[in-house]
PDB file of C-alpha atoms in Angstrom:
ATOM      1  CA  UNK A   1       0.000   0.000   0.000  1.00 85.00           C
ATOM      2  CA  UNK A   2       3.106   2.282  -0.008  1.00 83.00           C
ATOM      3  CA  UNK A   3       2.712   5.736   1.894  1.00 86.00           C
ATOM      4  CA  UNK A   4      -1.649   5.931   1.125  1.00 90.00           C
ATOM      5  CA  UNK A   5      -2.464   4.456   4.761  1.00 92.00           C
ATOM      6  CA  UNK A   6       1.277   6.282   6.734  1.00 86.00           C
ATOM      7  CA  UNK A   7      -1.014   7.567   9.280  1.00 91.00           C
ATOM      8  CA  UNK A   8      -3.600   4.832  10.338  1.00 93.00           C
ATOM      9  CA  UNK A   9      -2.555   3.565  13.613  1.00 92.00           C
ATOM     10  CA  UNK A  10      -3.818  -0.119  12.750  1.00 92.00           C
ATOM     11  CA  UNK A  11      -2.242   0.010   9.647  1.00 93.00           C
ATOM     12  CA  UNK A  12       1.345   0.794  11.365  1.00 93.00           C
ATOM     13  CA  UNK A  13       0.520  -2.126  13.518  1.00 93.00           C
ATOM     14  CA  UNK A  14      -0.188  -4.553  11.152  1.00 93.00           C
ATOM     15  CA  UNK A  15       2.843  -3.957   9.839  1.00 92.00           C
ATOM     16  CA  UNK A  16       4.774  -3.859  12.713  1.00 93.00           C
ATOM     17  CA  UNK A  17       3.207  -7.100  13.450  1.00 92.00           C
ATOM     18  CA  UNK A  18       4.400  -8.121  10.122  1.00 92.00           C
ATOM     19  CA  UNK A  19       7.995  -6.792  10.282  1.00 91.00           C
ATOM     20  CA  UNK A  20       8.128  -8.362  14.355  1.00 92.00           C
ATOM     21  CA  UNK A  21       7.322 -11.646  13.679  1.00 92.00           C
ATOM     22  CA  UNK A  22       7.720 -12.705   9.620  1.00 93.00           C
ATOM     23  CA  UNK A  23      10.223 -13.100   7.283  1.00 92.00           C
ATOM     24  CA  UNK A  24      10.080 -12.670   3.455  1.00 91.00           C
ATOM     25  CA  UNK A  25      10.700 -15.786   1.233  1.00 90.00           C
ATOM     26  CA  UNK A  26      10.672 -16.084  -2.336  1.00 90.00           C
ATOM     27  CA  UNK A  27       7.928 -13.729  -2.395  1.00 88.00           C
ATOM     28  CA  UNK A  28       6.068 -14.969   0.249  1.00 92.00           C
ATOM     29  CA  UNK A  29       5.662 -14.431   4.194  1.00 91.00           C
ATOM     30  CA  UNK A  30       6.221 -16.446   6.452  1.00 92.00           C
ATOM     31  CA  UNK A  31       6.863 -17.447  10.872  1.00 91.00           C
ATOM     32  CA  UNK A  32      10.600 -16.195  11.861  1.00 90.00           C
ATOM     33  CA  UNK A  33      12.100 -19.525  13.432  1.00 87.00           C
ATOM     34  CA  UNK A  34      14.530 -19.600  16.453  1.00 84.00           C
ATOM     35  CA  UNK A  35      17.506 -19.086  14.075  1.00 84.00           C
ATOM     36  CA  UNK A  36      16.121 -15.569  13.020  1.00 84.00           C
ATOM     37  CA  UNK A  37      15.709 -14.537  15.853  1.00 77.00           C
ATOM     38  CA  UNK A  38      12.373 -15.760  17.002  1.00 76.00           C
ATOM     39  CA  UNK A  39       9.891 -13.685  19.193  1.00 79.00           C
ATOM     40  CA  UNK A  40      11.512 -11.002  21.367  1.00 84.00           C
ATOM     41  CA  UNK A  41       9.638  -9.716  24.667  1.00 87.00           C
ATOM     42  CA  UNK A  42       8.970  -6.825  22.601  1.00 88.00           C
ATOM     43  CA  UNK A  43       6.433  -7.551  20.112  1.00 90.00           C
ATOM     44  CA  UNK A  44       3.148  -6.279  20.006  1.00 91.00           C
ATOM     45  CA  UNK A  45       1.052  -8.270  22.735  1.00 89.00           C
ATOM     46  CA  UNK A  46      -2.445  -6.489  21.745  1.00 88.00           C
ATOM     47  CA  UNK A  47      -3.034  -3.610  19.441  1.00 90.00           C
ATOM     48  CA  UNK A  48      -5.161  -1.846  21.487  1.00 90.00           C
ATOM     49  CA  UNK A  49      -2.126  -1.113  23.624  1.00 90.00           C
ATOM     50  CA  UNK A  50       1.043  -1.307  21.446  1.00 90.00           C
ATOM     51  CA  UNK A  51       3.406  -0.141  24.081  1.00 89.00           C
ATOM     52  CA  UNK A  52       2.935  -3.141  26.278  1.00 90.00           C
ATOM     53  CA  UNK A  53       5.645  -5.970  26.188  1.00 90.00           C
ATOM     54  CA  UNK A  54       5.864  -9.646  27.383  1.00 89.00           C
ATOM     55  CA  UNK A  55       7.806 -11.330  30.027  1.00 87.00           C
ATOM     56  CA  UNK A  56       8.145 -14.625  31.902  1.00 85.00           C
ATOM     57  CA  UNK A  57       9.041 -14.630  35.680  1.00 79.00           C
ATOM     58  CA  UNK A  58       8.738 -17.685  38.181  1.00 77.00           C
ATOM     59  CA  UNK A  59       7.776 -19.832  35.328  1.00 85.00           C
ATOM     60  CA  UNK A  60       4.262 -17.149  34.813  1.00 88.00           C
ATOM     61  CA  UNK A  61       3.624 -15.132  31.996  1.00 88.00           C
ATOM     62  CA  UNK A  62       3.148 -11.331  31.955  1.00 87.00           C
ATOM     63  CA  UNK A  63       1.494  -8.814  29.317  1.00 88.00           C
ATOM     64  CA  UNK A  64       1.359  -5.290  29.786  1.00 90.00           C
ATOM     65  CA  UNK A  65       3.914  -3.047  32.244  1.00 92.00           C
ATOM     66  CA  UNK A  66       5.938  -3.002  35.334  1.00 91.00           C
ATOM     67  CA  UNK A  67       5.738  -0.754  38.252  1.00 94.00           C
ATOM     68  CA  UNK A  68       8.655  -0.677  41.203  1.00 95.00           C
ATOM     69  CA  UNK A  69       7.448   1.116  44.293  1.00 96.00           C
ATOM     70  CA  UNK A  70      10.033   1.922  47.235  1.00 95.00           C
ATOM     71  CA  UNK A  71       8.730   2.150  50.925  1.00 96.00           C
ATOM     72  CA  UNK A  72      10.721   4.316  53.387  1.00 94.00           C
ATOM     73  CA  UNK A  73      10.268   2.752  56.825  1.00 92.00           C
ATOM     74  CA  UNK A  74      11.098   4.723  59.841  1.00 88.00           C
ATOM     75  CA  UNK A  75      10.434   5.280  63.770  1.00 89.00           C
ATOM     76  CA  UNK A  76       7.193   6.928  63.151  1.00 91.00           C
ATOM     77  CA  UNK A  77       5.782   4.067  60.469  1.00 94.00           C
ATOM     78  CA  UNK A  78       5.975   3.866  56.650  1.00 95.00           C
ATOM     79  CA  UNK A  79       5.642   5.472  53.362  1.00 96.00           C
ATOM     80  CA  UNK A  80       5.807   5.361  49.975  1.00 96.00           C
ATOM     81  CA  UNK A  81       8.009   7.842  48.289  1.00 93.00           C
ATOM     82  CA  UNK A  82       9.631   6.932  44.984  1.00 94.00           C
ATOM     83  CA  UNK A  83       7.852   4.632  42.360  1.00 95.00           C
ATOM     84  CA  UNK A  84       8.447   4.185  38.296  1.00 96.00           C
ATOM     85  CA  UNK A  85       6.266   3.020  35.448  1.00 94.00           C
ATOM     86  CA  UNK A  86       7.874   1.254  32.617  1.00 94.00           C
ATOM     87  CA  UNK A  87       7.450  -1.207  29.723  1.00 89.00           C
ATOM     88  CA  UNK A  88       6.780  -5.145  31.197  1.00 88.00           C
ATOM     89  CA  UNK A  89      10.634  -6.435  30.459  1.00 86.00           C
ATOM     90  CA  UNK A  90      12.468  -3.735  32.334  1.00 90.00           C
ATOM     91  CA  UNK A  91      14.453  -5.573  34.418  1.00 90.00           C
ATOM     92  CA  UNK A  92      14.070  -5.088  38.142  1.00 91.00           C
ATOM     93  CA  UNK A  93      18.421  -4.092  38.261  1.00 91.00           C
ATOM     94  CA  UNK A  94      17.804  -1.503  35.661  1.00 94.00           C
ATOM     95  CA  UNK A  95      14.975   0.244  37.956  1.00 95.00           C
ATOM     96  CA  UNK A  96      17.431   0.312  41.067  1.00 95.00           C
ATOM     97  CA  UNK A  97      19.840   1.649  39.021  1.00 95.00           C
ATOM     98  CA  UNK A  98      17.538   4.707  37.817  1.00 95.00           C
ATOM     99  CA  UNK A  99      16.269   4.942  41.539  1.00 94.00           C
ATOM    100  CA  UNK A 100      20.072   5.836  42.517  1.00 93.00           C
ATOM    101  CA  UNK A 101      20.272   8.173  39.836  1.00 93.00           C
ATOM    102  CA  UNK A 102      17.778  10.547  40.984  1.00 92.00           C
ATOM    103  CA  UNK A 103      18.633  10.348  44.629  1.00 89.00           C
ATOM    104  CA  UNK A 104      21.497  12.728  46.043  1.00 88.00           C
ATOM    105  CA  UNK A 105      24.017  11.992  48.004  1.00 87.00           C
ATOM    106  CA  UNK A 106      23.933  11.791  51.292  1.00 86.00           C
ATOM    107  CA  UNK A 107      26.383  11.887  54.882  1.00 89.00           C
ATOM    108  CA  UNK A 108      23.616   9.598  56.578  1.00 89.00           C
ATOM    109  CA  UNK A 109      23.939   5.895  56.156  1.00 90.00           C
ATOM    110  CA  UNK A 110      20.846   4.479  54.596  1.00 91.00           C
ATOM    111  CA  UNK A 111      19.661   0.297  54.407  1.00 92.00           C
ATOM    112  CA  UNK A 112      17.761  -0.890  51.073  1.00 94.00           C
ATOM    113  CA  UNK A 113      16.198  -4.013  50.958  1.00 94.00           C
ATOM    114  CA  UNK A 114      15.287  -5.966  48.367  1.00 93.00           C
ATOM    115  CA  UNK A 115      14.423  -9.322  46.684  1.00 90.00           C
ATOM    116  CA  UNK A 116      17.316 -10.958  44.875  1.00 86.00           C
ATOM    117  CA  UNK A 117      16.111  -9.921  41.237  1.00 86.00           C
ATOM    118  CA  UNK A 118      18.162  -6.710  42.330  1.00 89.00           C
ATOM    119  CA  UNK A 119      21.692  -7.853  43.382  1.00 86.00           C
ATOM    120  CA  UNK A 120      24.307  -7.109  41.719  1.00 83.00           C
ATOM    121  CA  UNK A 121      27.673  -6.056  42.211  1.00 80.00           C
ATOM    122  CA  UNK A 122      27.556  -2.450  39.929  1.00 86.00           C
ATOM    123  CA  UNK A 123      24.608  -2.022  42.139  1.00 90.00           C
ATOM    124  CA  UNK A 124      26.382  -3.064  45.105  1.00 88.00           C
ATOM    125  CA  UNK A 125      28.886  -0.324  44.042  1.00 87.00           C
ATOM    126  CA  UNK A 126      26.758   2.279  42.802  1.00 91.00           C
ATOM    127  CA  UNK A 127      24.817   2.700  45.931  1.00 93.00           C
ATOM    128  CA  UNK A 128      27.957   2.491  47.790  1.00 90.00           C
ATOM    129  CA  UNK A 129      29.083   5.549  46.653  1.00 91.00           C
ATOM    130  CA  UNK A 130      25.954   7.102  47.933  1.00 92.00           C
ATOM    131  CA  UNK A 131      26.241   5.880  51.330  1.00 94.00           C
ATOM    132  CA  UNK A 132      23.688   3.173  50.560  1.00 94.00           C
ATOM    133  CA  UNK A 133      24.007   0.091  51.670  1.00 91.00           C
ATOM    134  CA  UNK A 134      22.148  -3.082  49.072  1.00 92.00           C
ATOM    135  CA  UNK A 135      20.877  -6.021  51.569  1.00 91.00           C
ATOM    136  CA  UNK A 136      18.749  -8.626  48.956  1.00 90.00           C
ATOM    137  CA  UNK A 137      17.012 -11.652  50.518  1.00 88.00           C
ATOM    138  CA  UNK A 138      18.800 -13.685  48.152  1.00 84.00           C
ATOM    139  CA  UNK A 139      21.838 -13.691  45.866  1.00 83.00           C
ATOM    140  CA  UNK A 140      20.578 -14.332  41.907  1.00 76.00           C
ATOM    141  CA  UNK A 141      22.962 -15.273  38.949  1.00 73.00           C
ATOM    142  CA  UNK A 142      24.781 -18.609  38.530  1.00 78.00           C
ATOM    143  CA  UNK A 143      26.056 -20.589  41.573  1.00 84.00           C
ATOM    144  CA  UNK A 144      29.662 -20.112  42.538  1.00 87.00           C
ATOM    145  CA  UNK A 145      31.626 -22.602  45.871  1.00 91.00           C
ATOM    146  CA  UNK A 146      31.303 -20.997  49.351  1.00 92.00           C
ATOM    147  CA  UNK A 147      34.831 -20.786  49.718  1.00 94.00           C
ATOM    148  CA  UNK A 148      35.055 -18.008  46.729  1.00 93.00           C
ATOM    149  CA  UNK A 149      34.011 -15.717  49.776  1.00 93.00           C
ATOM    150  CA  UNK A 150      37.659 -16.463  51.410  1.00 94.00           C
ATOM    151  CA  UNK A 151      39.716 -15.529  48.645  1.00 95.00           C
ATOM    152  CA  UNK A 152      41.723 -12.168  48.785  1.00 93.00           C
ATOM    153  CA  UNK A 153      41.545  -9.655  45.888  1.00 91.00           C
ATOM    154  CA  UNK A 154      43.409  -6.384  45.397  1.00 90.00           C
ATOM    155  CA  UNK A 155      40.851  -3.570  45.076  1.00 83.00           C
ATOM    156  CA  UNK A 156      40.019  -2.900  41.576  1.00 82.00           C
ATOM    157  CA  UNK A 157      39.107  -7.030  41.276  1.00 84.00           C
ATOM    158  CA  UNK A 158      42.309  -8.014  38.913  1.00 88.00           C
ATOM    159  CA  UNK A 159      44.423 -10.031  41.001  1.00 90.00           C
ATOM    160  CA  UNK A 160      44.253 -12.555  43.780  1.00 93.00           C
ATOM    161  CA  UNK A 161      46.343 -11.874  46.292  1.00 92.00           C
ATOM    162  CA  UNK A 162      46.180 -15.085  48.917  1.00 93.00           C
ATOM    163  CA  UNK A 163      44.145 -18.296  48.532  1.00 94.00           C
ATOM    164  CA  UNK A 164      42.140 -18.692  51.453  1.00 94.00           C
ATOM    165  CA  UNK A 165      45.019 -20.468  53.456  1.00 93.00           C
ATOM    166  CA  UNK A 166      47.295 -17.947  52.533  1.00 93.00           C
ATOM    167  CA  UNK A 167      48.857 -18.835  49.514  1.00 93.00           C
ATOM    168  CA  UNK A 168      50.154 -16.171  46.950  1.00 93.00           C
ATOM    169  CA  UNK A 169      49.702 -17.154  43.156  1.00 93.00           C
ATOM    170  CA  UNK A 170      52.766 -18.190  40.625  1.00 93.00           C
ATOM    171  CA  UNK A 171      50.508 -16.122  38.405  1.00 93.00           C
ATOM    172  CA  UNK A 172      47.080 -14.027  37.596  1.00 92.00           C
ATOM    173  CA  UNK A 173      45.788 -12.985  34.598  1.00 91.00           C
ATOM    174  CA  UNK A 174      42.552 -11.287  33.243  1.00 88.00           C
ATOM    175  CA  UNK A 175      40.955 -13.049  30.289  1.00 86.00           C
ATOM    176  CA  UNK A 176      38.492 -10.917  27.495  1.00 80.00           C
ATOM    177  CA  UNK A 177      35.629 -11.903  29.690  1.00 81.00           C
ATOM    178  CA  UNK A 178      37.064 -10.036  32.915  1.00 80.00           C
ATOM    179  CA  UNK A 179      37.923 -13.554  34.796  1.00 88.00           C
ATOM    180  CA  UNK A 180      40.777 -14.228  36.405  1.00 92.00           C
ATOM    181  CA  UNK A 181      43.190 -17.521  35.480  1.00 93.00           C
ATOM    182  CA  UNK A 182      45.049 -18.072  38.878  1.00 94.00           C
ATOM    183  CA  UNK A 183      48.040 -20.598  39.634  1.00 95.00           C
ATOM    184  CA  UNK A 184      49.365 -21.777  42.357  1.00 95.00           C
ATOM    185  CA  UNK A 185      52.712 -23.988  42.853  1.00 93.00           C
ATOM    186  CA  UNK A 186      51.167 -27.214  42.670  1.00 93.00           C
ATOM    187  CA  UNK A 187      52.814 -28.601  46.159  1.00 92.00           C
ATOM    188  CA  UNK A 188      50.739 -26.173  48.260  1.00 91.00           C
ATOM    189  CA  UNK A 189      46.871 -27.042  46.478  1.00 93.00           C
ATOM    190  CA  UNK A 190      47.789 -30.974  46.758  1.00 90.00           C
ATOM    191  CA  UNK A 191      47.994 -30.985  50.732  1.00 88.00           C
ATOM    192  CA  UNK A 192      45.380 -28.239  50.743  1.00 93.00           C
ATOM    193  CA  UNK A 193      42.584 -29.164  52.550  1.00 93.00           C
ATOM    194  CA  UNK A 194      40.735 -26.858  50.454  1.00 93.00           C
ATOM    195  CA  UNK A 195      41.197 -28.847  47.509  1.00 90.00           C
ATOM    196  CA  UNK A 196      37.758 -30.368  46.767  1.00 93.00           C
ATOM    197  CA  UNK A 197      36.142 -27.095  47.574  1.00 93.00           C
ATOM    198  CA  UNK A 198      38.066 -25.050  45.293  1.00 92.00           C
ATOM    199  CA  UNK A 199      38.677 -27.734  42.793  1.00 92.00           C
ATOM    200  CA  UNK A 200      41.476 -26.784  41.332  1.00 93.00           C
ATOM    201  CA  UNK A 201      42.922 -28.414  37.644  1.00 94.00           C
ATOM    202  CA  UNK A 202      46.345 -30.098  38.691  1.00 94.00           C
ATOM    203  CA  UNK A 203      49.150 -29.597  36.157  1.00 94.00           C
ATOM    204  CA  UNK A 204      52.776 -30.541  36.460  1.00 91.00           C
ATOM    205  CA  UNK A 205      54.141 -27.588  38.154  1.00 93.00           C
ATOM    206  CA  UNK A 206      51.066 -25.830  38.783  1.00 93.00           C
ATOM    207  CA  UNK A 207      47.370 -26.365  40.036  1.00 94.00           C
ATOM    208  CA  UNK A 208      45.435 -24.045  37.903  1.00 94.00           C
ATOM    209  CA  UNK A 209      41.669 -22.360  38.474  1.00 94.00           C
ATOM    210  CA  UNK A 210      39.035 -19.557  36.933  1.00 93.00           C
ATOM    211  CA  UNK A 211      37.415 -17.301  39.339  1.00 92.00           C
ATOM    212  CA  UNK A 212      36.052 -13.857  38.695  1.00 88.00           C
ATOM    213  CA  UNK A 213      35.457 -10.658  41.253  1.00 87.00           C
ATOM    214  CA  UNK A 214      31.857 -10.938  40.733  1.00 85.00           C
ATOM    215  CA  UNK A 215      32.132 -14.555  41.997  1.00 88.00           C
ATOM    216  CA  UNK A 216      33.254 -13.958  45.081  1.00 91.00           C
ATOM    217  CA  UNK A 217      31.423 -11.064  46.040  1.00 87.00           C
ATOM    218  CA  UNK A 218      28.595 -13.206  45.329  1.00 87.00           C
ATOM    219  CA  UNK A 219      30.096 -15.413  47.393  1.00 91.00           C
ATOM    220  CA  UNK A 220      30.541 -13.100  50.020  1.00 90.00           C
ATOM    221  CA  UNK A 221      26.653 -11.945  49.441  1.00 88.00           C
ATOM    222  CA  UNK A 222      25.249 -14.913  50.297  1.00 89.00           C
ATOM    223  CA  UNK A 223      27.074 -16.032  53.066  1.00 91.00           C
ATOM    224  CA  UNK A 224      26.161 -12.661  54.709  1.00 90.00           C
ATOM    225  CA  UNK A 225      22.418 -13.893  54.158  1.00 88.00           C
ATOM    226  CA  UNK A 226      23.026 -16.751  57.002  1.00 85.00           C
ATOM    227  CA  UNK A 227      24.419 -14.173  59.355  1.00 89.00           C
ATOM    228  CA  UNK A 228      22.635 -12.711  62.497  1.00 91.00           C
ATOM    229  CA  UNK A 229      23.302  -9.001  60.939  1.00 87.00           C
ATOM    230  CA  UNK A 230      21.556 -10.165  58.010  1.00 88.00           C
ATOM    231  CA  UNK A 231      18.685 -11.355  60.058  1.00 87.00           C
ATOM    232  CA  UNK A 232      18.510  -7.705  61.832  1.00 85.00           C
TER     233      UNK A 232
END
C-alpha cells in the first residue's frame, strides 16, 4: 500500500506485526524460526495497547507493564516515596539503578532491601558511593563454591592476592571476559585441605583455576544472608 495508509494507527501495527514476527521468502511471508531470531519480549502483545511488552518470571507469563514502588520505613511508620512506570521487560536491576540516579548523596547511612532480582555487584557499588548500603534476601545469577568468599583480591578485582590459606599465586591474569586464570605452585593445592572445595585443575608444576570478582562477592553476598546481621 506504499505511503496511502502512513497515518492509520492499525495500519502501522499490522505492519509492525508483520515486520516483528515474519520473514520474506521467495515472495512470500512467512513465521521467523529460532535461528532468526524468534519472538523477542517486545512484540506487540495487543493492538489496542502497542506499548505493552511480554515477560516470563517464576515460570508465569506477563502482558502489559511493570511498576517498582520503594517504601521508606522509619520510627514513626511507613511510606511510599519513589515509584516508576515502565514497559513489562524492564528488568528489576535496571529500575534500582535509575532509583540511585535521581537520589542525592547523602552523609547519613541508609539500608535498602530488596528481593534478589536486584543484586548485583555495579549495584552493590553504585549505591555504595551514595552511602547506601544493598541487603537482597537472596543472591541471583549462577552458583559459585562458598569458599570463593575467602579468597583475597586487590581492590580494583584483577588479582588474587592469597588463597584462602594464605597462599600467593605463581601467576594471575585477566581473560576478554574479565575472569581471572590463577596458579598456584602445585605442592601447596595438593595438601590443601581446600582442595575439593576449590577444585582446582592439577598440572605438572602448577594447580590451575578460573574465578572472577563478581564470583566472590557473590560469594561473600550470600554467606552474609546466614548471618545474624543479616537477620537484623
Amino acid at each position: 500500500c506504499g505511503d496511502l495508509f502512513k497515518d492509520i494507527p492499525a495500519y502501522k501495527n499490522l505492519l509492525r506485526c508483520l515486520a516483528e514476527q515474519t520473514v520474506k521468502e521467495k515472495g512470500k511471508r512467512r513465521l521467523k524460526n529460532k535461528e532468526e531470531g524468534g519472538m523477542s519480549s517486545s512484540i506487540l502483545q495487543n493492538p489496542s495497547d502497542p506499548d505493552a511488552t511480554y515477560r516470563t518470571k517464576a515460570g508465569k507469563e506477563y502482558r502489559g507493564y511493570a511498576a517498582n514502588f520503594e517504601e521508606t520505613v522509619g520510627k514513626n511508620g511507613s511510606v511510599i516515596t519513589d515509584y516508576q512506570f515502565e514497559e513489562n521487560n524492564y528488568s528489576d536491576s535496571q529500575f534500582f539503578k535509575d532509583s540511585l540516579e535521581r537520589q542525592e548523596n547523602s552523609d547519613e547511612e541508609s539500608i535498602v532491601v530488596t528481593d534478589g532480582a536486584y543484586f548485583g555487584e555495579d549495584n552493590r557499588r553504585e549505591a555504595q558511593a551514595k552511602n547506601i548500603t544493598l541487603i537482597t534476601t537472596a543472591v541471583s545469577g549462577c552458583e559459585v563454591p562458598d569458599i570463593y568468599a575467602d579468597f583475597e583480591m586487590n581492590e580494583a578485582g584483577t588479582r588474587i592476592v592469597k588463597c584462602p590459606v594464605g597462599h600467593v599465586p605463581k601467576s594471575c591474569s585477566v581473560n576478554s571476559k574479565g575472569h581471572l586464570y590463577v596458579s598456584f605452585p602445585v605442592c601447596c593445592c595438593k595438601n590443601c585441605p581446600n582442595k575439593d572445595k576449590c577444585k582446582p585443575k592439577f598440572h605438572k608444576y602448577v594447580a590451575s583455576m578460573f574465578i572472577s570478582k563478581n564470583g566472590v562477592n557473590r560469594a561473600r553476598a550470600k554467606r552474609f544472608i546466614g548471618t545474624e546481621k543479616f537477620k537484623q
